[in-house]
PDB file of C-alpha atoms and ligand atoms in Angstrom:
ATOM      1  CA  MET A   1      -6.651  15.821   0.223  1.00 63.00           C
ATOM      2  CA  PHE A   2      -9.667  14.585   1.837  1.00 72.00           C
ATOM      3  CA  LEU A   3      -8.438  11.074   2.717  1.00 85.00           C
ATOM      4  CA  LYS A   4      -5.596  12.437   4.740  1.00 84.00           C
ATOM      5  CA  GLY A   5      -5.630  11.053   8.134  1.00 85.00           C
ATOM      6  CA  THR A   6      -7.344   7.928   7.390  1.00 90.00           C
ATOM      7  CA  LYS A   7      -5.645   4.752   6.972  1.00 92.00           C
ATOM      8  CA  LEU A   8      -6.511   4.569   3.472  1.00 94.00           C
ATOM      9  CA  TYR A   9      -4.530   7.436   2.553  1.00 95.00           C
ATOM     10  CA  ALA A  10      -1.250   5.905   3.937  1.00 96.00           C
ATOM     11  CA  ILE A  11      -2.188   2.581   2.316  1.00 96.00           C
ATOM     12  CA  LEU A  12      -2.909   3.829  -1.271  1.00 95.00           C
ATOM     13  CA  PHE A  13      -0.120   6.344  -1.294  1.00 95.00           C
ATOM     14  CA  LEU A  14       2.190   4.276   0.518  1.00 96.00           C
ATOM     15  CA  LYS A  15       2.988   6.499   3.192  1.00 97.00           C
ATOM     16  CA  CYS A  16       4.262   6.122   6.885  1.00 97.00           C
ATOM     17  CA  PRO A  17       1.244   4.756   8.745  1.00 97.00           C
ATOM     18  CA  ARG A  18       1.896   6.975  11.811  1.00 96.00           C
ATOM     19  CA  CYS A  19       2.718  10.340  10.314  1.00 96.00           C
ATOM     20  CA  GLN A  20       1.579   9.876   6.892  1.00 95.00           C
ATOM     21  CA  GLU A  21       4.380  12.275   5.684  1.00 95.00           C
ATOM     22  CA  GLY A  22       7.432   9.945   5.063  1.00 96.00           C
ATOM     23  CA  ALA A  23       7.892   7.479   2.360  1.00 96.00           C
ATOM     24  CA  PHE A  24       7.159   3.715   3.268  1.00 97.00           C
ATOM     25  CA  LEU A  25       9.251   2.010   0.604  1.00 96.00           C
ATOM     26  CA  GLU A  26      12.780   2.641  -0.743  1.00 95.00           C
ATOM     27  CA  SER A  27      11.471   3.550  -4.062  1.00 93.00           C
ATOM     28  CA  SER A  28       8.469   3.102  -6.554  1.00 93.00           C
ATOM     29  CA  PRO A  29       6.734  -0.368  -6.737  1.00 92.00           C
ATOM     30  CA  TYR A  30       7.623  -0.261 -10.406  1.00 93.00           C
ATOM     31  CA  ASN A  31      11.319  -0.033  -9.567  1.00 91.00           C
ATOM     32  CA  LEU A  32      11.528  -3.877  -9.751  1.00 84.00           C
ATOM     33  CA  SER A  33      14.993  -3.803  -8.719  1.00 86.00           C
ATOM     34  CA  GLN A  34      13.985  -2.910  -5.126  1.00 84.00           C
ATOM     35  CA  PHE A  35      11.054  -4.948  -5.248  1.00 80.00           C
ATOM     36  CA  ASN A  36       8.943  -3.289  -2.686  1.00 87.00           C
ATOM     37  CA  LYS A  37      11.862  -3.022  -0.056  1.00 93.00           C
ATOM     38  CA  VAL A  38      10.300  -1.313   2.975  1.00 96.00           C
ATOM     39  CA  LYS A  39      12.401   1.484   4.491  1.00 96.00           C
ATOM     40  CA  GLU A  40      14.147   0.749   7.822  1.00 96.00           C
ATOM     41  CA  ARG A  41      12.451   3.826   9.207  1.00 97.00           C
ATOM     42  CA  CYS A  42      10.315   6.632   8.616  1.00 97.00           C
ATOM     43  CA  PRO A  43      12.352   9.469   7.076  1.00 96.00           C
ATOM     44  CA  GLU A  44      10.024  11.919   8.859  1.00 96.00           C
ATOM     45  CA  CYS A  45       8.949  10.647  12.217  1.00 96.00           C
ATOM     46  CA  ASP A  46      11.574   8.000  12.807  1.00 96.00           C
ATOM     47  CA  LEU A  47       9.088   5.138  13.278  1.00 97.00           C
ATOM     48  CA  LYS A  48      10.751   1.834  12.637  1.00 97.00           C
ATOM     49  CA  TYR A  49       8.732  -0.026  10.118  1.00 97.00           C
ATOM     50  CA  SER A  50       9.534  -3.742  11.135  1.00 95.00           C
ATOM     51  CA  LEU A  51       8.444  -5.006  14.580  1.00 93.00           C
ATOM     52  CA  GLU A  52      10.634  -8.005  14.226  1.00 92.00           C
ATOM     53  CA  PRO A  53      12.808  -9.743  11.443  1.00 90.00           C
ATOM     54  CA  SER A  54      10.618 -11.073   8.443  1.00 92.00           C
ATOM     55  CA  PHE A  55       7.752  -8.900   9.839  1.00 96.00           C
ATOM     56  CA  TYR A  56       6.256  -8.310   6.200  1.00 96.00           C
ATOM     57  CA  TYR A  57       5.938 -12.144   5.374  1.00 94.00           C
ATOM     58  CA  GLY A  58       2.377 -11.811   6.642  1.00 94.00           C
ATOM     59  CA  SER A  59       1.668  -9.275   4.226  1.00 96.00           C
ATOM     60  CA  MET A  60       1.609 -12.331   1.380  1.00 94.00           C
ATOM     61  CA  TYR A  61      -1.748 -13.225   2.872  1.00 95.00           C
ATOM     62  CA  VAL A  62      -3.047  -9.805   2.539  1.00 97.00           C
ATOM     63  CA  SER A  63      -1.852  -9.478  -1.119  1.00 96.00           C
ATOM     64  CA  TYR A  64      -3.951 -12.814  -1.942  1.00 96.00           C
ATOM     65  CA  GLY A  65      -7.068 -10.922  -0.538  1.00 97.00           C
ATOM     66  CA  VAL A  66      -6.000  -7.769  -2.625  1.00 97.00           C
ATOM     67  CA  GLY A  67      -5.454  -9.852  -5.702  1.00 97.00           C
ATOM     68  CA  ILE A  68      -9.045 -11.401  -5.350  1.00 97.00           C
ATOM     69  CA  ALA A  69     -10.282  -7.850  -4.952  1.00 96.00           C
ATOM     70  CA  VAL A  70      -8.746  -6.658  -8.185  1.00 96.00           C
ATOM     71  CA  ALA A  71     -10.070  -9.746 -10.145  1.00 96.00           C
ATOM     72  CA  VAL A  72     -13.568  -9.026  -8.756  1.00 96.00           C
ATOM     73  CA  ALA A  73     -13.091  -5.419  -9.747  1.00 96.00           C
ATOM     74  CA  VAL A  74     -12.052  -6.192 -13.181  1.00 95.00           C
ATOM     75  CA  TYR A  75     -15.272  -8.355 -13.602  1.00 94.00           C
ATOM     76  CA  VAL A  76     -17.471  -5.799 -12.287  1.00 95.00           C
ATOM     77  CA  ILE A  77     -16.038  -3.050 -14.432  1.00 94.00           C
ATOM     78  CA  SER A  78     -16.657  -5.302 -17.464  1.00 92.00           C
ATOM     79  CA  LEU A  79     -20.105  -5.557 -16.490  1.00 92.00           C
ATOM     80  CA  ILE A  80     -20.682  -1.921 -16.002  1.00 94.00           C
ATOM     81  CA  LEU A  81     -19.020  -1.107 -19.423  1.00 93.00           C
ATOM     82  CA  GLY A  82     -21.436  -3.440 -20.729  1.00 90.00           C
ATOM     83  CA  LEU A  83     -19.080  -5.758 -22.234  1.00 87.00           C
ATOM     84  CA  THR A  84     -20.366  -9.403 -22.876  1.00 83.00           C
ATOM     85  CA  LEU A  85     -17.050 -11.231 -22.438  1.00 85.00           C
ATOM     86  CA  THR A  86     -16.526 -14.902 -22.914  1.00 91.00           C
ATOM     87  CA  PRO A  87     -15.305 -16.641 -19.800  1.00 92.00           C
ATOM     88  CA  ILE A  88     -11.803 -16.925 -21.546  1.00 94.00           C
ATOM     89  CA  ARG A  89     -11.935 -13.236 -22.242  1.00 93.00           C
ATOM     90  CA  ILE A  90     -12.734 -12.311 -18.772  1.00 93.00           C
ATOM     91  CA  PHE A  91      -9.868 -14.700 -17.540  1.00 95.00           C
ATOM     92  CA  ILE A  92      -7.412 -13.010 -19.881  1.00 96.00           C
ATOM     93  CA  ALA A  93      -8.664  -9.383 -18.794  1.00 94.00           C
ATOM     94  CA  ILE A  94      -8.124 -10.474 -14.939  1.00 96.00           C
ATOM     95  CA  VAL A  95      -4.618 -12.050 -15.407  1.00 97.00           C
ATOM     96  CA  THR A  96      -3.562  -8.948 -17.564  1.00 97.00           C
ATOM     97  CA  ALA A  97      -4.914  -6.585 -14.731  1.00 96.00           C
ATOM     98  CA  LEU A  98      -3.146  -8.794 -12.074  1.00 96.00           C
ATOM     99  CA  ILE A  99       0.387  -8.851 -13.773  1.00 96.00           C
ATOM    100  CA  VAL A 100       0.030  -5.068 -14.479  1.00 96.00           C
ATOM    101  CA  SER A 101      -0.873  -4.245 -10.947  1.00 95.00           C
ATOM    102  CA  MET A 102       1.150  -6.900  -9.159  1.00 94.00           C
ATOM    103  CA  PRO A 103       3.966  -4.524  -7.954  1.00 94.00           C
ATOM    104  CA  TYR A 104       1.533  -2.234  -6.552  1.00 95.00           C
ATOM    105  CA  ILE A 105      -0.542  -4.886  -5.076  1.00 96.00           C
ATOM    106  CA  GLY A 106       2.635  -6.107  -3.113  1.00 95.00           C
ATOM    107  CA  ALA A 107       3.297  -2.700  -1.985  1.00 96.00           C
ATOM    108  CA  VAL A 108      -0.172  -1.975  -1.081  1.00 97.00           C
ATOM    109  CA  SER A 109      -0.432  -5.155   0.913  1.00 97.00           C
ATOM    110  CA  LYS A 110       2.857  -4.416   2.972  1.00 97.00           C
ATOM    111  CA  SER A 111       1.124  -0.996   3.597  1.00 97.00           C
ATOM    112  CA  ILE A 112      -1.932  -2.570   4.874  1.00 97.00           C
ATOM    113  CA  TRP A 113      -0.068  -5.178   7.009  1.00 97.00           C
ATOM    114  CA  ALA A 114       1.810  -2.135   8.491  1.00 97.00           C
ATOM    115  CA  SER A 115      -1.508  -0.050   9.076  1.00 96.00           C
ATOM    116  CA  MET A 116      -2.739  -3.021  11.266  1.00 95.00           C
ATOM    117  CA  PHE A 117       0.118  -2.477  13.668  1.00 96.00           C
ATOM    118  CA  PHE A 118       0.612   1.244  13.684  1.00 96.00           C
ATOM    119  CA  LYS A 119      -1.808   3.927  14.380  1.00 94.00           C
ATOM    120  CA  TYR A 120      -2.008   7.307  12.587  1.00 95.00           C
ATOM    121  CA  ASP A 121      -0.700  10.011  15.273  1.00 94.00           C
ATOM    122  CA  LYS A 122      -2.267  13.222  14.533  1.00 92.00           C
ATOM    123  CA  ASP A 123       0.391  15.215  17.039  1.00 93.00           C
ATOM    124  CA  ILE A 124       3.314  13.826  15.109  1.00 93.00           C
ATOM    125  CA  ALA A 125       1.874  14.627  11.837  1.00 92.00           C
ATOM    126  CA  THR A 126       1.138  18.165  12.688  1.00 91.00           C
ATOM    127  CA  LYS A 127       4.384  18.661  14.232  1.00 91.00           C
ATOM    128  CA  ILE A 128       6.119  17.480  10.950  1.00 89.00           C
ATOM    129  CA  LYS A 129       3.913  19.757   8.757  1.00 84.00           C
ATOM    130  CA  HIS A 130       4.965  22.670  10.926  1.00 86.00           C
ATOM    131  CA  HIS A 131       8.446  21.781  10.735  1.00 81.00           C
ATOM    132  CA  LYS A 132       8.421  21.551   7.103  1.00 76.00           C
ATOM    133  CA  ASN A 133       6.479  24.778   6.512  1.00 73.00           C
ATOM    134  CA  ASP A 134       9.078  26.759   8.643  1.00 69.00           C
TER     135      ASP A 134
HETATM  136 ZN1  LIG B   1       6.413   8.674   9.790  1.00 84.98          ZN
END
């Protein structure tokens, strides 16, 4: 996987920001009963995901930005596809896209937030990979 080792990999695939092996969330973002619950620690490298209580509140600001990015992307895609949508149809398309992607936006925002505080550690990642292959 070419993205491995970049922040983008951990963010998009919801992996531990340090080792990129362990899961970041308790379950899939679309398992709504868990609503993007972040695990206490990385199951692979034991990184504690929260530096302090309510650490992930700040990710709400991130999700606002990600939401705008999704809205812009929907508009740009409609232009690329040559769709000449009326403003109301563009609005409906954007709202639909936001509703469908909301759980994932929330999860990715927490992942982005975490990646601002934790760095990828190649040594730890390599150690875990070797351990897995044994
Ligand atoms: Zn980890």
